Amino acid sequence: AQKITQTQPGMFVQEKEAVTLDCTYDTSDPSYGLFWYKQPSSGEMIFLIYQGSYDQQNATEGRYSLNFQKARKSANLVISASQLGDSAMYFCAMREHRGGADGLTFGKGTHLIIQP
Amino acid sequence: DGGITQSPKYLFRKEGQNVTLSCEQNLNHDAMYWYRQDPGQGLRLIYYSQIVNDFQKGDIAEGYSVSREKKESFPLTVTSAQKNPTAFYLCASNDGQETQYFGPGTRLLVL
């Protein structure tokens, strides 16, 4: 079974509109972290936002916010006031607590295209 | 400037050849990671190292080897045992907090 599921392979959004990118996850570990990364066509992975499983508040970083619904195992990324430069691949990822600095498990990504 | 560098940007491998991808960081991070990305897919973990002279297999370690002789460096060797090496390889590091930071990547192509 997939641990990270991103159900939207691609999205087209008008500039200045808000965007929600879906992510659901599967883990039995009570301690975990959820991440969103942006990958432009150049290939680099840019960290956007982090949510810990015990965090009470939803994470926010500038125009990015994470809609964390723990009971539903959902961690959707919301981008407010989208810009042309937001066009990229977006990946949701999870770190499970396996005792130390373990690697991330990634979803397959959503290709977001912002239209003028 | 602090950051993670990977070289080369593009690498070509002949059949039966071993090739080594470089990853260097000057962030003073203890943990380093190697991921593989295939077209249209997310990243998959190959190896990671939490400290010098120690490393652990990730989800797809077969056909790869690593070393961690210095804190700053974590090279990845793609051996001839890796039958499908064509991919985009990304190195990352972590400062002991939650977030992993990535290098610019190396694209490996088989001739």
PDB file of C-alpha atoms in Angstrom:
ATOM      1  CA  ALA A   1       0.000   0.000   0.000  1.00  0.00           C
ATOM      2  CA  GLN A   2       1.192   3.492  -0.786  1.00  0.00           C
ATOM      3  CA  LYS A   3       2.210   5.517   2.229  1.00  0.00           C
ATOM      4  CA  ILE A   4       1.712   8.874   0.513  1.00  0.00           C
ATOM      5  CA  THR A   5      -1.068   9.391  -2.011  1.00  0.00           C
ATOM      6  CA  GLN A   6      -1.426  12.447  -4.206  1.00  0.00           C
ATOM      7  CA  THR A   7      -4.546  11.986  -6.304  1.00  0.00           C
ATOM      8  CA  GLN A   8      -4.120  14.966  -8.626  1.00  0.00           C
ATOM      9  CA  PRO A   9      -1.556  14.221 -11.350  1.00  0.00           C
ATOM     10  CA  GLY A  10      -2.045  17.697 -12.812  1.00  0.00           C
ATOM     11  CA  MET A  11      -3.889  20.949 -12.126  1.00  0.00           C
ATOM     12  CA  PHE A  12      -4.523  24.118 -14.090  1.00  0.00           C
ATOM     13  CA  VAL A  13      -5.293  27.236 -12.037  1.00  0.00           C
ATOM     14  CA  GLN A  14      -5.824  30.863 -12.939  1.00  0.00           C
ATOM     15  CA  GLU A  15      -3.280  33.328 -11.611  1.00  0.00           C
ATOM     16  CA  LYS A  16      -4.238  34.930  -8.268  1.00  0.00           C
ATOM     17  CA  GLU A  17      -6.623  32.112  -7.356  1.00  0.00           C
ATOM     18  CA  ALA A  18      -6.024  29.927  -4.292  1.00  0.00           C
ATOM     19  CA  VAL A  19      -4.895  26.348  -4.900  1.00  0.00           C
ATOM     20  CA  THR A  20      -5.334  23.230  -2.782  1.00  0.00           C
ATOM     21  CA  LEU A  21      -3.082  20.251  -3.458  1.00  0.00           C
ATOM     22  CA  ASP A  22      -4.273  17.015  -1.890  1.00  0.00           C
ATOM     23  CA  CYS A  23      -2.183  14.583   0.122  1.00  0.00           C
ATOM     24  CA  THR A  24      -3.239  11.601   2.224  1.00  0.00           C
ATOM     25  CA  TYR A  25      -0.859   9.430   4.178  1.00  0.00           C
ATOM     26  CA  ASP A  26      -0.785   6.072   5.879  1.00  0.00           C
ATOM     27  CA  THR A  27       1.166   5.311   9.025  1.00  0.00           C
ATOM     28  CA  SER A  28       0.678   3.539  12.341  1.00  0.00           C
ATOM     29  CA  ASP A  29       3.480   5.527  13.946  1.00  0.00           C
ATOM     30  CA  PRO A  30       2.129   8.132  16.410  1.00  0.00           C
ATOM     31  CA  SER A  31       5.156  10.376  15.784  1.00  0.00           C
ATOM     32  CA  TYR A  32       5.684  11.522  12.223  1.00  0.00           C
ATOM     33  CA  GLY A  33       6.326  14.599  10.142  1.00  0.00           C
ATOM     34  CA  LEU A  34       4.751  15.793   6.927  1.00  0.00           C
ATOM     35  CA  PHE A  35       6.477  17.945   4.318  1.00  0.00           C
ATOM     36  CA  TRP A  36       5.760  19.672   1.057  1.00  0.00           C
ATOM     37  CA  TYR A  37       8.449  20.301  -1.534  1.00  0.00           C
ATOM     38  CA  LYS A  38       8.339  22.220  -4.815  1.00  0.00           C
ATOM     39  CA  GLN A  39      10.311  20.981  -7.824  1.00  0.00           C
ATOM     40  CA  PRO A  40      10.602  23.438 -10.719  1.00  0.00           C
ATOM     41  CA  SER A  41      11.722  22.263 -14.152  1.00  0.00           C
ATOM     42  CA  SER A  42      15.369  22.753 -13.114  1.00  0.00           C
ATOM     43  CA  GLY A  43      14.995  19.726 -10.852  1.00  0.00           C
ATOM     44  CA  GLU A  44      15.985  21.134  -7.476  1.00  0.00           C
ATOM     45  CA  MET A  45      13.747  20.261  -4.521  1.00  0.00           C
ATOM     46  CA  ILE A  46      12.677  23.332  -2.574  1.00  0.00           C
ATOM     47  CA  PHE A  47      11.330  22.891   0.950  1.00  0.00           C
ATOM     48  CA  LEU A  48       8.023  24.696   1.488  1.00  0.00           C
ATOM     49  CA  ILE A  49       6.412  23.694   4.767  1.00  0.00           C
ATOM     50  CA  TYR A  50       6.499  21.163   7.622  1.00  0.00           C
ATOM     51  CA  GLN A  51       3.832  19.800   9.998  1.00  0.00           C
ATOM     52  CA  GLY A  52       4.594  17.585  12.968  1.00  0.00           C
ATOM     53  CA  SER A  53       2.048  14.992  14.061  1.00  0.00           C
ATOM     54  CA  TYR A  54       1.825  16.523  17.535  1.00  0.00           C
ATOM     55  CA  ASP A  55       1.564  20.130  16.363  1.00  0.00           C
ATOM     56  CA  GLN A  56      -1.715  21.669  17.492  1.00  0.00           C
ATOM     57  CA  GLN A  57      -1.777  24.439  14.920  1.00  0.00           C
ATOM     58  CA  ASN A  58      -1.736  24.112  11.160  1.00  0.00           C
ATOM     59  CA  ALA A  59       1.622  25.190   9.739  1.00  0.00           C
ATOM     60  CA  THR A  60       1.905  28.389   7.711  1.00  0.00           C
ATOM     61  CA  GLU A  61       4.809  29.857   5.737  1.00  0.00           C
ATOM     62  CA  GLY A  62       3.987  33.014   3.838  1.00  0.00           C
ATOM     63  CA  ARG A  63       1.529  32.118   1.053  1.00  0.00           C
ATOM     64  CA  TYR A  64       1.711  28.421   1.971  1.00  0.00           C
ATOM     65  CA  SER A  65      -0.402  26.745   4.604  1.00  0.00           C
ATOM     66  CA  LEU A  66      -0.920  23.106   5.458  1.00  0.00           C
ATOM     67  CA  ASN A  67      -4.446  21.910   6.167  1.00  0.00           C
ATOM     68  CA  PHE A  68      -3.699  19.094   8.606  1.00  0.00           C
ATOM     69  CA  GLN A  69      -6.605  16.766   9.408  1.00  0.00           C
ATOM     70  CA  LYS A  70      -5.094  14.064  11.557  1.00  0.00           C
ATOM     71  CA  ALA A  71      -8.158  11.837  11.897  1.00  0.00           C
ATOM     72  CA  ARG A  72      -8.531  11.745   8.127  1.00  0.00           C
ATOM     73  CA  LYS A  73      -4.760  11.367   7.620  1.00  0.00           C
ATOM     74  CA  SER A  74      -4.814  14.309   5.302  1.00  0.00           C
ATOM     75  CA  ALA A  75      -2.184  17.048   4.814  1.00  0.00           C
ATOM     76  CA  ASN A  76      -3.288  19.289   1.986  1.00  0.00           C
ATOM     77  CA  LEU A  77      -1.151  22.211   0.823  1.00  0.00           C
ATOM     78  CA  VAL A  78      -2.920  25.512   0.245  1.00  0.00           C
ATOM     79  CA  ILE A  79      -1.272  28.205  -1.853  1.00  0.00           C
ATOM     80  CA  SER A  80      -2.966  31.567  -1.590  1.00  0.00           C
ATOM     81  CA  ALA A  81      -2.934  34.134  -4.401  1.00  0.00           C
ATOM     82  CA  SER A  82      -1.137  31.911  -6.895  1.00  0.00           C
ATOM     83  CA  GLN A  83       1.594  33.358  -9.096  1.00  0.00           C
ATOM     84  CA  LEU A  84       3.038  32.290 -12.444  1.00  0.00           C
ATOM     85  CA  GLY A  85       6.223  31.272 -10.644  1.00  0.00           C
ATOM     86  CA  ASP A  86       4.265  28.694  -8.655  1.00  0.00           C
ATOM     87  CA  SER A  87       4.101  26.475 -11.749  1.00  0.00           C
ATOM     88  CA  ALA A  88       6.052  23.335 -10.814  1.00  0.00           C
ATOM     89  CA  MET A  89       5.776  19.795  -9.487  1.00  0.00           C
ATOM     90  CA  TYR A  90       4.712  19.574  -5.854  1.00  0.00           C
ATOM     91  CA  PHE A  91       5.537  16.609  -3.653  1.00  0.00           C
ATOM     92  CA  CYS A  92       4.106  15.583  -0.328  1.00  0.00           C
ATOM     93  CA  ALA A  93       6.452  13.555   1.885  1.00  0.00           C
ATOM     94  CA  MET A  94       6.430  11.864   5.278  1.00  0.00           C
ATOM     95  CA  ARG A  95       9.053  11.010   7.857  1.00  0.00           C
ATOM     96  CA  GLU A  96       8.126   8.255  10.257  1.00  0.00           C
ATOM     97  CA  HIS A  97       9.853   7.993  13.578  1.00  0.00           C
ATOM     98  CA  ARG A  98      12.216   5.106  13.089  1.00  0.00           C
ATOM     99  CA  GLY A  99      14.728   6.348  15.608  1.00  0.00           C
ATOM    100  CA  GLY A 100      16.914   9.027  14.162  1.00  0.00           C
ATOM    101  CA  ALA A 101      17.392  10.989  10.992  1.00  0.00           C
ATOM    102  CA  ASP A 102      15.652   8.571   8.661  1.00  0.00           C
ATOM    103  CA  GLY A 103      14.687   9.268   5.082  1.00  0.00           C
ATOM    104  CA  LEU A 104      11.471  10.621   3.661  1.00  0.00           C
ATOM    105  CA  THR A 105       8.755   8.746   1.774  1.00  0.00           C
ATOM    106  CA  PHE A 106       7.427  10.760  -1.164  1.00  0.00           C
ATOM    107  CA  GLY A 107       4.195  10.786  -3.119  1.00  0.00           C
ATOM    108  CA  LYS A 108       4.187  10.804  -6.903  1.00  0.00           C
ATOM    109  CA  GLY A 109       3.556  14.511  -7.118  1.00  0.00           C
ATOM    110  CA  THR A 110       1.112  16.996  -8.611  1.00  0.00           C
ATOM    111  CA  HIS A 111       2.034  19.059 -11.657  1.00  0.00           C
ATOM    112  CA  LEU A 112       0.633  22.546 -11.061  1.00  0.00           C
ATOM    113  CA  ILE A 113       0.329  24.978 -13.951  1.00  0.00           C
ATOM    114  CA  ILE A 114      -0.660  28.577 -13.252  1.00  0.00           C
ATOM    115  CA  GLN A 115      -2.311  30.291 -16.198  1.00  0.00           C
ATOM    116  CA  PRO A 116      -2.270  34.078 -16.730  1.00  0.00           C
TER     117      PRO A 116
ATOM    118  CA  ASP B   1      27.509  30.539   0.767  1.00  0.00           C
ATOM    119  CA  GLY B   2      26.400  27.422   2.631  1.00  0.00           C
ATOM    120  CA  GLY B   3      24.756  24.687   0.697  1.00  0.00           C
ATOM    121  CA  ILE B   4      24.866  21.305  -0.959  1.00  0.00           C
ATOM    122  CA  THR B   5      26.724  20.730  -4.202  1.00  0.00           C
ATOM    123  CA  GLN B   6      26.438  17.765  -6.520  1.00  0.00           C
ATOM    124  CA  SER B   7      28.658  16.939  -9.434  1.00  0.00           C
ATOM    125  CA  PRO B   8      28.584  16.349 -12.263  1.00  0.00           C
ATOM    126  CA  LYS B   9      25.291  17.775 -13.449  1.00  0.00           C
ATOM    127  CA  TYR B  10      25.106  15.112 -16.179  1.00  0.00           C
ATOM    128  CA  LEU B  11      26.863  11.740 -16.161  1.00  0.00           C
ATOM    129  CA  PHE B  12      27.034   9.064 -18.801  1.00  0.00           C
ATOM    130  CA  ARG B  13      27.646   5.421 -17.987  1.00  0.00           C
ATOM    131  CA  LYS B  14      28.673   2.627 -20.303  1.00  0.00           C
ATOM    132  CA  GLU B  15      27.487  -0.929 -19.851  1.00  0.00           C
ATOM    133  CA  GLY B  16      29.333  -2.696 -17.036  1.00  0.00           C
ATOM    134  CA  GLN B  17      30.892   0.486 -15.714  1.00  0.00           C
ATOM    135  CA  ASN B  18      30.837   1.784 -12.163  1.00  0.00           C
ATOM    136  CA  VAL B  19      30.306   5.534 -11.782  1.00  0.00           C
ATOM    137  CA  THR B  20      30.498   7.761  -8.718  1.00  0.00           C
ATOM    138  CA  LEU B  21      28.279  10.758  -7.995  1.00  0.00           C
ATOM    139  CA  SER B  22      29.645  13.434  -5.711  1.00  0.00           C
ATOM    140  CA  CYS B  23      27.738  15.162  -2.905  1.00  0.00           C
ATOM    141  CA  GLU B  24      29.360  17.787  -0.691  1.00  0.00           C
ATOM    142  CA  GLN B  25      27.834  20.023   1.988  1.00  0.00           C
ATOM    143  CA  ASN B  26      29.277  22.872   4.037  1.00  0.00           C
ATOM    144  CA  LEU B  27      26.278  23.197   6.337  1.00  0.00           C
ATOM    145  CA  ASN B  28      27.892  21.159   9.136  1.00  0.00           C
ATOM    146  CA  HIS B  29      24.992  18.708   8.939  1.00  0.00           C
ATOM    147  CA  ASP B  30      25.416  15.255  10.436  1.00  0.00           C
ATOM    148  CA  ALA B  31      22.846  13.367   8.349  1.00  0.00           C
ATOM    149  CA  MET B  32      23.034  12.935   4.578  1.00  0.00           C
ATOM    150  CA  TYR B  33      20.824  11.075   2.106  1.00  0.00           C
ATOM    151  CA  TRP B  34      20.680   9.826  -1.463  1.00  0.00           C
ATOM    152  CA  TYR B  35      17.435   9.606  -3.419  1.00  0.00           C
ATOM    153  CA  ARG B  36      16.564   8.431  -6.891  1.00  0.00           C
ATOM    154  CA  GLN B  37      13.820   9.985  -9.021  1.00  0.00           C
ATOM    155  CA  ASP B  38      12.416   8.332 -12.149  1.00  0.00           C
ATOM    156  CA  PRO B  39      10.345  10.285 -14.693  1.00  0.00           C
ATOM    157  CA  GLY B  40       6.898  11.147 -13.400  1.00  0.00           C
ATOM    158  CA  GLN B  41       7.645   9.668  -9.983  1.00  0.00           C
ATOM    159  CA  GLY B  42       8.460  10.787  -6.504  1.00  0.00           C
ATOM    160  CA  LEU B  43      11.823  10.278  -4.821  1.00  0.00           C
ATOM    161  CA  ARG B  44      12.929   6.939  -3.401  1.00  0.00           C
ATOM    162  CA  LEU B  45      15.555   6.553  -0.705  1.00  0.00           C
ATOM    163  CA  ILE B  46      18.754   4.720  -1.674  1.00  0.00           C
ATOM    164  CA  TYR B  47      21.076   5.180   1.328  1.00  0.00           C
ATOM    165  CA  TYR B  48      21.426   7.481   4.274  1.00  0.00           C
ATOM    166  CA  SER B  49      24.089   8.289   6.837  1.00  0.00           C
ATOM    167  CA  GLN B  50      23.483   9.762  10.261  1.00  0.00           C
ATOM    168  CA  ILE B  51      27.128  10.149  11.190  1.00  0.00           C
ATOM    169  CA  VAL B  52      30.632   9.725   9.789  1.00  0.00           C
ATOM    170  CA  ASN B  53      31.645   6.100   9.114  1.00  0.00           C
ATOM    171  CA  ASP B  54      28.080   4.891   9.430  1.00  0.00           C
ATOM    172  CA  PHE B  55      25.350   4.456   6.811  1.00  0.00           C
ATOM    173  CA  GLN B  56      22.100   2.553   6.361  1.00  0.00           C
ATOM    174  CA  LYS B  57      20.310   1.037   3.378  1.00  0.00           C
ATOM    175  CA  GLY B  58      17.173   2.728   2.193  1.00  0.00           C
ATOM    176  CA  ASP B  59      14.340   1.251   0.165  1.00  0.00           C
ATOM    177  CA  ILE B  60      16.270   0.626  -3.087  1.00  0.00           C
ATOM    178  CA  ALA B  61      19.928   0.064  -2.103  1.00  0.00           C
ATOM    179  CA  GLU B  62      20.624  -2.866  -4.461  1.00  0.00           C
ATOM    180  CA  GLY B  63      23.226  -1.980  -7.068  1.00  0.00           C
ATOM    181  CA  TYR B  64      24.487   1.064  -5.158  1.00  0.00           C
ATOM    182  CA  SER B  65      27.223   1.679  -2.609  1.00  0.00           C
ATOM    183  CA  VAL B  66      28.214   4.656  -0.452  1.00  0.00           C
ATOM    184  CA  SER B  67      30.933   5.815   1.910  1.00  0.00           C
ATOM    185  CA  ARG B  68      31.029   8.468   4.616  1.00  0.00           C
ATOM    186  CA  GLU B  69      34.640   9.135   5.490  1.00  0.00           C
ATOM    187  CA  LYS B  70      34.129  12.854   6.066  1.00  0.00           C
ATOM    188  CA  LYS B  71      31.221  14.794   7.481  1.00  0.00           C
ATOM    189  CA  GLU B  72      31.080  17.005   4.396  1.00  0.00           C
ATOM    190  CA  SER B  73      31.025  14.259   1.785  1.00  0.00           C
ATOM    191  CA  PHE B  74      28.704  11.381   0.913  1.00  0.00           C
ATOM    192  CA  PRO B  75      29.556   9.929  -2.521  1.00  0.00           C
ATOM    193  CA  LEU B  76      27.274   7.423  -4.230  1.00  0.00           C
ATOM    194  CA  THR B  77      28.628   4.706  -6.538  1.00  0.00           C
ATOM    195  CA  VAL B  78      26.289   3.212  -9.106  1.00  0.00           C
ATOM    196  CA  THR B  79      27.686  -0.242  -9.752  1.00  0.00           C
ATOM    197  CA  SER B  80      27.338  -2.496 -12.772  1.00  0.00           C
ATOM    198  CA  ALA B  81      24.865  -4.533 -10.721  1.00  0.00           C
ATOM    199  CA  GLN B  82      22.335  -1.708 -11.065  1.00  0.00           C
ATOM    200  CA  LYS B  83      20.583  -2.770 -14.272  1.00  0.00           C
ATOM    201  CA  ASN B  84      18.434   0.304 -14.722  1.00  0.00           C
ATOM    202  CA  PRO B  85      20.540   3.246 -13.543  1.00  0.00           C
ATOM    203  CA  THR B  86      19.065   5.970 -15.764  1.00  0.00           C
ATOM    204  CA  ALA B  87      17.474   8.446 -13.335  1.00  0.00           C
ATOM    205  CA  PHE B  88      17.830  11.778 -11.569  1.00  0.00           C
ATOM    206  CA  TYR B  89      19.843  11.463  -8.355  1.00  0.00           C
ATOM    207  CA  LEU B  90      19.362  13.884  -5.484  1.00  0.00           C
ATOM    208  CA  CYS B  91      21.469  14.281  -2.377  1.00  0.00           C
ATOM    209  CA  ALA B  92      20.118  15.861   0.805  1.00  0.00           C
ATOM    210  CA  SER B  93      21.278  16.732   4.301  1.00  0.00           C
ATOM    211  CA  ASN B  94      19.634  17.362   7.660  1.00  0.00           C
ATOM    212  CA  ASP B  95      20.787  19.412  10.644  1.00  0.00           C
ATOM    213  CA  GLY B  96      19.108  17.218  13.246  1.00  0.00           C
ATOM    214  CA  GLN B  97      15.866  19.117  12.993  1.00  0.00           C
ATOM    215  CA  GLU B  98      13.051  17.928  10.774  1.00  0.00           C
ATOM    216  CA  THR B  99      13.824  19.406   7.387  1.00  0.00           C
ATOM    217  CA  GLN B 100      15.968  17.878   4.654  1.00  0.00           C
ATOM    218  CA  TYR B 101      17.647  20.261   2.211  1.00  0.00           C
ATOM    219  CA  PHE B 102      18.512  19.106  -1.278  1.00  0.00           C
ATOM    220  CA  GLY B 103      21.320  19.604  -3.747  1.00  0.00           C
ATOM    221  CA  PRO B 104      20.710  20.423  -7.425  1.00  0.00           C
ATOM    222  CA  GLY B 105      20.889  16.788  -8.574  1.00  0.00           C
ATOM    223  CA  THR B 106      22.783  14.666 -11.114  1.00  0.00           C
ATOM    224  CA  ARG B 107      21.185  13.152 -14.201  1.00  0.00           C
ATOM    225  CA  LEU B 108      22.657   9.752 -15.028  1.00  0.00           C
ATOM    226  CA  LEU B 109      22.242   8.368 -18.528  1.00  0.00           C
ATOM    227  CA  VAL B 110      23.307   5.014 -19.906  1.00  0.00           C
ATOM    228  CA  LEU B 111      25.065   4.917 -23.291  1.00  0.00           C
TER     229      LEU B 111
END
